[in-house]
PDB file of N, CA and C in Angstrom:
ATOM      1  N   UNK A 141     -21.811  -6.544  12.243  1.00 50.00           N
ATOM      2  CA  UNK A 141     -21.391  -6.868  10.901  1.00 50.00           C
ATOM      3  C   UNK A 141     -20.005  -7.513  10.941  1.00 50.00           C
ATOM      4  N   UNK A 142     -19.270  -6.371  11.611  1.00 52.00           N
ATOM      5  CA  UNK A 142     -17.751  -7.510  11.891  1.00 52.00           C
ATOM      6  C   UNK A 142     -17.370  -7.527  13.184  1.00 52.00           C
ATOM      7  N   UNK A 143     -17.610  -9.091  13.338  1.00 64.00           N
ATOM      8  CA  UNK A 143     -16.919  -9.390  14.496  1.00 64.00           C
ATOM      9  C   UNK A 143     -15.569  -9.176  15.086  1.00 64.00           C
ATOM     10  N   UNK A 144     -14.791  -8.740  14.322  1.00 74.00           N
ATOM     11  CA  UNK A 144     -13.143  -8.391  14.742  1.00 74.00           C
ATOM     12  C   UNK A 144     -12.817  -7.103  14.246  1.00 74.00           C
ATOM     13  N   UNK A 145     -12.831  -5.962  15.259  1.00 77.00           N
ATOM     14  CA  UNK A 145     -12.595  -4.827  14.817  1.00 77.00           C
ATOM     15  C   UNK A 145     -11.322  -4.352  13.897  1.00 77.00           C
ATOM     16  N   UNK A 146     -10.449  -5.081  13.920  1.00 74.00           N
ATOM     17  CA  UNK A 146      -9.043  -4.980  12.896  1.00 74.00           C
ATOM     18  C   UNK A 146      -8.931  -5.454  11.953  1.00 74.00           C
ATOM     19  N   UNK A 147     -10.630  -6.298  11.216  1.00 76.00           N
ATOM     20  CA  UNK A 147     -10.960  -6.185   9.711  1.00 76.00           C
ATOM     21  C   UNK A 147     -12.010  -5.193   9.543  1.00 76.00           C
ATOM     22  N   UNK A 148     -12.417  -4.739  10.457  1.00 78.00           N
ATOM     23  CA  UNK A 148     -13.243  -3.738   9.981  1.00 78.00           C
ATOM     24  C   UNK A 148     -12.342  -2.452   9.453  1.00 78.00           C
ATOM     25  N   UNK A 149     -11.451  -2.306  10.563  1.00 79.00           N
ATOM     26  CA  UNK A 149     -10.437  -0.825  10.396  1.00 79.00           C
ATOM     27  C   UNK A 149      -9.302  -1.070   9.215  1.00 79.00           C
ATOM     28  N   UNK A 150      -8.888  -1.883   8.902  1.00 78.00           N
ATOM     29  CA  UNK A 150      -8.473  -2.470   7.801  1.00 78.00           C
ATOM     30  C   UNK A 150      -8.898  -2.988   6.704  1.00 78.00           C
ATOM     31  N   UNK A 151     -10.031  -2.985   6.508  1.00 77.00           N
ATOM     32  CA  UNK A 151     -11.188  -2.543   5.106  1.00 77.00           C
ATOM     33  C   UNK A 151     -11.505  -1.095   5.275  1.00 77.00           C
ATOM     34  N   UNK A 152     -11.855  -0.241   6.053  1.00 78.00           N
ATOM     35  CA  UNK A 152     -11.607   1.150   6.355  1.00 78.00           C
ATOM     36  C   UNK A 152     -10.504   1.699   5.450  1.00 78.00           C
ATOM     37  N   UNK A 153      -9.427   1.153   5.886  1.00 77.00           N
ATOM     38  CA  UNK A 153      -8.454   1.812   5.408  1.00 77.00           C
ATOM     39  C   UNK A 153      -8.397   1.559   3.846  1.00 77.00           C
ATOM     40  N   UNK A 154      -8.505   0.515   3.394  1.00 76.00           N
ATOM     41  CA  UNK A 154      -8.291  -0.358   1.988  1.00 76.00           C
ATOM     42  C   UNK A 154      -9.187   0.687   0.944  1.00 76.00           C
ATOM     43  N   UNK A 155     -10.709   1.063   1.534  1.00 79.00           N
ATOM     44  CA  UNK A 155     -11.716   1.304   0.712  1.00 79.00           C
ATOM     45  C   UNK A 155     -11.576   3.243   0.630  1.00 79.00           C
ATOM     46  N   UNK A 156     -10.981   3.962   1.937  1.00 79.00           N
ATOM     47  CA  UNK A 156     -10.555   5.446   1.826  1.00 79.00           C
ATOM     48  C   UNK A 156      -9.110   5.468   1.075  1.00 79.00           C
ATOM     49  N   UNK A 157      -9.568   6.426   0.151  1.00 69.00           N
ATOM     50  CA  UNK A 157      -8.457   6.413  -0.470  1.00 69.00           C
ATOM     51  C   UNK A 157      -7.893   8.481  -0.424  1.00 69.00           C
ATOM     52  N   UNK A 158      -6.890   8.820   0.115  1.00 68.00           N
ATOM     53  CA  UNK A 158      -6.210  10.326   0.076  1.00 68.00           C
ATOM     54  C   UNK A 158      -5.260  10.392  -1.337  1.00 68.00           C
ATOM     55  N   UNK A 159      -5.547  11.316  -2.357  1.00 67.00           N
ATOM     56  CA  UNK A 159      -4.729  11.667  -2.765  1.00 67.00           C
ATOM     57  C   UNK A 159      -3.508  12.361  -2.098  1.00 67.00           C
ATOM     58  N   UNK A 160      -2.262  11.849  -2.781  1.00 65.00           N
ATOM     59  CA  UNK A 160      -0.945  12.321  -2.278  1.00 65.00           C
ATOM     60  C   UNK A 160       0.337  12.512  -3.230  1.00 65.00           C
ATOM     61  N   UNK A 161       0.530  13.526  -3.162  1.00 60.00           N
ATOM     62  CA  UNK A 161       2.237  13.961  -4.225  1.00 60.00           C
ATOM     63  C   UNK A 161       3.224  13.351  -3.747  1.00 60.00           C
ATOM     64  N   UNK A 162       4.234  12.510  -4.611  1.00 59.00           N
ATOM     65  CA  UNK A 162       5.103  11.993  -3.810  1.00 59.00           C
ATOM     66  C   UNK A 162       6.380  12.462  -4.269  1.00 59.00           C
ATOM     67  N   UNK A 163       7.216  13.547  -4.693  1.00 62.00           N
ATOM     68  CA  UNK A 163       7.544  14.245  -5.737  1.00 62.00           C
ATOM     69  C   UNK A 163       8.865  15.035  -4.277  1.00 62.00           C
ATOM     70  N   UNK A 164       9.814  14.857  -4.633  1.00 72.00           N
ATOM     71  CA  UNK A 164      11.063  15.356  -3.790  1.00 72.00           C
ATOM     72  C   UNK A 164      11.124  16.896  -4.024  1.00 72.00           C
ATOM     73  N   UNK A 165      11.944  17.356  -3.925  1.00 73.00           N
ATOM     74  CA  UNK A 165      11.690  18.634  -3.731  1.00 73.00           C
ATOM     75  C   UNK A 165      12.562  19.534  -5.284  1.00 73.00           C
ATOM     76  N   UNK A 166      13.242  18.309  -5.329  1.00 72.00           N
ATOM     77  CA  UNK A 166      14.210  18.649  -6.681  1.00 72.00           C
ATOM     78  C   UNK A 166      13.412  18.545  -8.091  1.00 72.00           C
ATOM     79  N   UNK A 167      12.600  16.920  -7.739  1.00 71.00           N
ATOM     80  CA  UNK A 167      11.190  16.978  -8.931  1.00 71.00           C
ATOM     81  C   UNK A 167      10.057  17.989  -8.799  1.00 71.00           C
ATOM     82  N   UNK A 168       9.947  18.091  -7.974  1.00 70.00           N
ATOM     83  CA  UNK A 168       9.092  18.868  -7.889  1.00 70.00           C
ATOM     84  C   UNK A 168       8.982  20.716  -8.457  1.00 70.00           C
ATOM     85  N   UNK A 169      11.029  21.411  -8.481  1.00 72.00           N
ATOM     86  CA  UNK A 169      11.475  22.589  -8.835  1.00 72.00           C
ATOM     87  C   UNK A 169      11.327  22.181 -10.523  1.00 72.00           C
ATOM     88  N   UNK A 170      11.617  21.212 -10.826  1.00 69.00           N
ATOM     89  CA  UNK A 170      12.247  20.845 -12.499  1.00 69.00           C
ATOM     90  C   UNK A 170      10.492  20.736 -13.014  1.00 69.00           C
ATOM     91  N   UNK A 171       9.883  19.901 -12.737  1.00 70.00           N
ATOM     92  CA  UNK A 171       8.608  19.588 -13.135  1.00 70.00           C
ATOM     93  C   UNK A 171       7.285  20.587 -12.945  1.00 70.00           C
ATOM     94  N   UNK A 172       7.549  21.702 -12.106  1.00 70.00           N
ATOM     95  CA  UNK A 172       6.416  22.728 -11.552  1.00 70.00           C
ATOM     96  C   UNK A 172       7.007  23.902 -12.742  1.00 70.00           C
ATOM     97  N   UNK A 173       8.279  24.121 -13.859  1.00 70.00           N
ATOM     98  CA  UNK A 173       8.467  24.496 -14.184  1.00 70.00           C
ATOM     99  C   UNK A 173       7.983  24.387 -16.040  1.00 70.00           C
ATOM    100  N   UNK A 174       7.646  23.480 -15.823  1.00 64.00           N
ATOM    101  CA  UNK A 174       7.005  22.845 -17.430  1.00 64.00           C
ATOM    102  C   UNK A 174       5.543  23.198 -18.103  1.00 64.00           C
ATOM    103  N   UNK A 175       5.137  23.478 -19.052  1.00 67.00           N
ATOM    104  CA  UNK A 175       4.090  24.070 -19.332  1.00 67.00           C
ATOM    105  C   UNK A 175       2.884  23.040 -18.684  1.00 67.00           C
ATOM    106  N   UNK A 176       2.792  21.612 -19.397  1.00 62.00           N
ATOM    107  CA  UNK A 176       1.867  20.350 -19.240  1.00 62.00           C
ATOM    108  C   UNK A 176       2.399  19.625 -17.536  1.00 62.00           C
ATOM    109  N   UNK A 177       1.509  19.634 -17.190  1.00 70.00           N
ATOM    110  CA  UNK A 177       1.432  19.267 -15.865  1.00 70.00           C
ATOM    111  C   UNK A 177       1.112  17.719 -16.154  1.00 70.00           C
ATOM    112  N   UNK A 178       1.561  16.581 -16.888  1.00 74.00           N
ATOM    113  CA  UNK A 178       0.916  15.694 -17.127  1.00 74.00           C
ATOM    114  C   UNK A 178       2.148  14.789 -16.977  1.00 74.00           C
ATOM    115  N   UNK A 179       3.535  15.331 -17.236  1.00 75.00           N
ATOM    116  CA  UNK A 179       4.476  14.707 -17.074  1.00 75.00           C
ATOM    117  C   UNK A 179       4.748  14.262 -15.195  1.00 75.00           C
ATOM    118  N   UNK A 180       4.465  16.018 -14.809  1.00 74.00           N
ATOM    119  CA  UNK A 180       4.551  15.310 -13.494  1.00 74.00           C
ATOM    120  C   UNK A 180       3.414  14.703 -12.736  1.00 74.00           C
ATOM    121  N   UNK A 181       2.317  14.076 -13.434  1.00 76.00           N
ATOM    122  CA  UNK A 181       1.238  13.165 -12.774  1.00 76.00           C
ATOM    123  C   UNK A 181       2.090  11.990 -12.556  1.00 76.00           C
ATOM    124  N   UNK A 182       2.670  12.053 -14.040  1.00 79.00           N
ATOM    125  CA  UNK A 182       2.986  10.440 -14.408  1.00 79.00           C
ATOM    126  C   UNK A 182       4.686  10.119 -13.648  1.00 79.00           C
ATOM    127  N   UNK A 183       5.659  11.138 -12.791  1.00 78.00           N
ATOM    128  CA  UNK A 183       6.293  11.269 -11.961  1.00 78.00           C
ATOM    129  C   UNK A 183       5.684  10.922 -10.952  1.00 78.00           C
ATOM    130  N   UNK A 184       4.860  11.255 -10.412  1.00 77.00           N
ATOM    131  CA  UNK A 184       4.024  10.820  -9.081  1.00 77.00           C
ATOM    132  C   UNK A 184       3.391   9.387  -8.587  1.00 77.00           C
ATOM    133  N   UNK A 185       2.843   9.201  -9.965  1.00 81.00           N
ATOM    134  CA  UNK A 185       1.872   7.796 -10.102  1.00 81.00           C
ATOM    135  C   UNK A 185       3.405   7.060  -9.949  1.00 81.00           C
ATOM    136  N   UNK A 186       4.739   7.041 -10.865  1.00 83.00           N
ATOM    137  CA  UNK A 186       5.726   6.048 -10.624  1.00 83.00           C
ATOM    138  C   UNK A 186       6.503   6.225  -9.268  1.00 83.00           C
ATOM    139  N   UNK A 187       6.323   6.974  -8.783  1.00 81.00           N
ATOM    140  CA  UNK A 187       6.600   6.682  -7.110  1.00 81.00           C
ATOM    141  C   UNK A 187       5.949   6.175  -6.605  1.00 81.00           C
ATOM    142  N   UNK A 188       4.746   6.166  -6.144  1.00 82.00           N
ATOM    143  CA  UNK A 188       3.508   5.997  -5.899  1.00 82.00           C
ATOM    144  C   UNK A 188       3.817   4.379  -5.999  1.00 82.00           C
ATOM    145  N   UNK A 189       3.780   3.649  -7.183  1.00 86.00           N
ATOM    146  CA  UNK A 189       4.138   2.927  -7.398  1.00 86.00           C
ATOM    147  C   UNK A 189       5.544   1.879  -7.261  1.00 86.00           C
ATOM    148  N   UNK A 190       6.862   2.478  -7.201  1.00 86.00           N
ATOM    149  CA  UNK A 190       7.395   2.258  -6.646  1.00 86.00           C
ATOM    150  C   UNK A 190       7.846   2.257  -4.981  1.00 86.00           C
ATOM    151  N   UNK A 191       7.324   3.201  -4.095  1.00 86.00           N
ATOM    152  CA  UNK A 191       7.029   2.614  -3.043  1.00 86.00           C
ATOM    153  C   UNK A 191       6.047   1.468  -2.340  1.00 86.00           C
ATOM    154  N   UNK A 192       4.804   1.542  -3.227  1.00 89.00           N
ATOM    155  CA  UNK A 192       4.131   0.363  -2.672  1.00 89.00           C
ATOM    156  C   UNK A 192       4.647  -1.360  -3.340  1.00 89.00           C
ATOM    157  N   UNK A 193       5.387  -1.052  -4.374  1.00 90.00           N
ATOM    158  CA  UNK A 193       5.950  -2.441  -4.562  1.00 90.00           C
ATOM    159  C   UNK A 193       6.621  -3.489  -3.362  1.00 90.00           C
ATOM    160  N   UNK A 194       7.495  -3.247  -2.616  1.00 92.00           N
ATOM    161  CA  UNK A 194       7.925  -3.710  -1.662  1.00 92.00           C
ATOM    162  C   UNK A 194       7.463  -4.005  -0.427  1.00 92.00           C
ATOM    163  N   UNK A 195       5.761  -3.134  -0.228  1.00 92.00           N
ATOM    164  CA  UNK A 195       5.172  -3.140   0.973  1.00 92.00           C
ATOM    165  C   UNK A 195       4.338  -4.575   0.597  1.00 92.00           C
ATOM    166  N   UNK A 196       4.098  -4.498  -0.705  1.00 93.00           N
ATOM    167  CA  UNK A 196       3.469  -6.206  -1.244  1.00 93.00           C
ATOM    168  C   UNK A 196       3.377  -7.008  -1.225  1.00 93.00           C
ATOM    169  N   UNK A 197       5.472  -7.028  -1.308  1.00 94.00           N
ATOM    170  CA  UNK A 197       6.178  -8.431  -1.312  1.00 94.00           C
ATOM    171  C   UNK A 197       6.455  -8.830   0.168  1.00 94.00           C
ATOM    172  N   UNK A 198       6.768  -7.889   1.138  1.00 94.00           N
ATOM    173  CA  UNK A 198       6.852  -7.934   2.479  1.00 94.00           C
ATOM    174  C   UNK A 198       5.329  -8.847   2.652  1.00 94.00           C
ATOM    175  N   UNK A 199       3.961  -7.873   2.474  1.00 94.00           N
ATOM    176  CA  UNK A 199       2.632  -8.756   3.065  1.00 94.00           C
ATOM    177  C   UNK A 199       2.520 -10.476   2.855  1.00 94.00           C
ATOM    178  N   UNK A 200       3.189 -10.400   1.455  1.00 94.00           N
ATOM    179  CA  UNK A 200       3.111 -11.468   0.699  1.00 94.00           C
ATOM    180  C   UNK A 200       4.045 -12.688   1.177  1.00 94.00           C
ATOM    181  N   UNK A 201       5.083 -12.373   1.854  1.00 95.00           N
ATOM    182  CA  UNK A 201       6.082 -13.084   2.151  1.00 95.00           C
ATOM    183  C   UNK A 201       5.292 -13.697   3.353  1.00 95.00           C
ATOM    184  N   UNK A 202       4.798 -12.374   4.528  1.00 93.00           N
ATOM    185  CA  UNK A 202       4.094 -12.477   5.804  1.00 93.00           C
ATOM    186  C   UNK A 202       3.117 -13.520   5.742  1.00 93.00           C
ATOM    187  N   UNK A 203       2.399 -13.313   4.503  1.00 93.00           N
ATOM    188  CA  UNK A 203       1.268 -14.371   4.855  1.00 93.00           C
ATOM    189  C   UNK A 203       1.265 -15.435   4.547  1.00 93.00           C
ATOM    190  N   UNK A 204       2.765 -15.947   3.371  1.00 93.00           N
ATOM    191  CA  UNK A 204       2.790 -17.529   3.178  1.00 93.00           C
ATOM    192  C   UNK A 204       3.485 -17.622   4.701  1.00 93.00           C
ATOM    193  N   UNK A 205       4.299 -17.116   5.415  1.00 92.00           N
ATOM    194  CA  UNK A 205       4.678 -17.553   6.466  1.00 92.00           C
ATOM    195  C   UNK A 205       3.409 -17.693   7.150  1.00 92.00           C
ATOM    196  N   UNK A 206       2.310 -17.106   7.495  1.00 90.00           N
ATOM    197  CA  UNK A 206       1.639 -16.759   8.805  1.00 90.00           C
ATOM    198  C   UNK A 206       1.243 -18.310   8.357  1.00 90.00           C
ATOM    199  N   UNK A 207       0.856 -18.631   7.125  1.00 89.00           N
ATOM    200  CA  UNK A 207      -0.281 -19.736   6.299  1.00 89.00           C
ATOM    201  C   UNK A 207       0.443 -21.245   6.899  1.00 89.00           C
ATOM    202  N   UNK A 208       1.561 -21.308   6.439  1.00 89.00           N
ATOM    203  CA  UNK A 208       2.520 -22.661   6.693  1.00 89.00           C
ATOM    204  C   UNK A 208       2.714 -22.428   8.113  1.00 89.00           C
ATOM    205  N   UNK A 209       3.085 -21.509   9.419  1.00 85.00           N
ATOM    206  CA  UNK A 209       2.923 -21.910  10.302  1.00 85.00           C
ATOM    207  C   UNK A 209       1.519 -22.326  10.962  1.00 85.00           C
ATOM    208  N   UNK A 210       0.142 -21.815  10.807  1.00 83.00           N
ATOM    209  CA  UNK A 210      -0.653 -21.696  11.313  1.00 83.00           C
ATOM    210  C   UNK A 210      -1.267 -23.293  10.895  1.00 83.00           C
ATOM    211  N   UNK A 211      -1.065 -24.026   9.573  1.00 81.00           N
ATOM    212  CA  UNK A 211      -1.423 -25.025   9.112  1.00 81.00           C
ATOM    213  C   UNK A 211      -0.448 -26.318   9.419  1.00 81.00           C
ATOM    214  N   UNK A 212       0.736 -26.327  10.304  1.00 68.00           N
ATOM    215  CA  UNK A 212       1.853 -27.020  10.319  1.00 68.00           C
ATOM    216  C   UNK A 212       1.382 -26.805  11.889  1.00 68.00           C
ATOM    217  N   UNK A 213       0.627 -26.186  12.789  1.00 63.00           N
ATOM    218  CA  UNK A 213       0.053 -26.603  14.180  1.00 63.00           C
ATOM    219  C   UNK A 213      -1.097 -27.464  13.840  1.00 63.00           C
ATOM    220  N   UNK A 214      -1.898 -27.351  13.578  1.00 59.00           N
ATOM    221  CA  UNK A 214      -3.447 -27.978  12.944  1.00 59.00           C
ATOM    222  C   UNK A 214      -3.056 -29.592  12.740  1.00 59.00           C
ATOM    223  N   UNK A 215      -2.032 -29.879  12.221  1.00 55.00           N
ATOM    224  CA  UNK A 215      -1.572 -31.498  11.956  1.00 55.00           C
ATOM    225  C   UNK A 215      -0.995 -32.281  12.864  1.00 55.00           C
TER     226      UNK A 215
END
């Protein structure tokens, strides 16, 4: 099915998904203390979110580079 095992393991990875708390230890004393547990979902989801922002722009940067070098040999 795939000829290159490092799109296979890298759709692997893309399509398993682990839930994970991302919640410091200080959010985590202040927020485990609150009746509604809903505030600290939405603490979690914005980490969550703010760490993968930058892993994005990094891929994103990577692959107009990989694109313009790989197409600037070809000519």
């Amino acid at each position: 099915m795939f000829k290159n095992k490092g799109f296979f393991i890298l759709f692997l990875l893309l399509i398993i998904s682990i839930p994970a708390d991302a919640q410091c230890a200080m959010c985590r004393a202040v927020l485990e203390t609150e009746d509604g547990q809903g505030v600290a979902a939405g603490i979690n989801n914005g980490i969550v979110y703010l760490m993968a922002i930058p892993y994005i722009l990094i891929a994103g940067i990577g692959f107009i580079i990989y694109k313009k070098f790989f197409s600037s040999k070809k000519q």
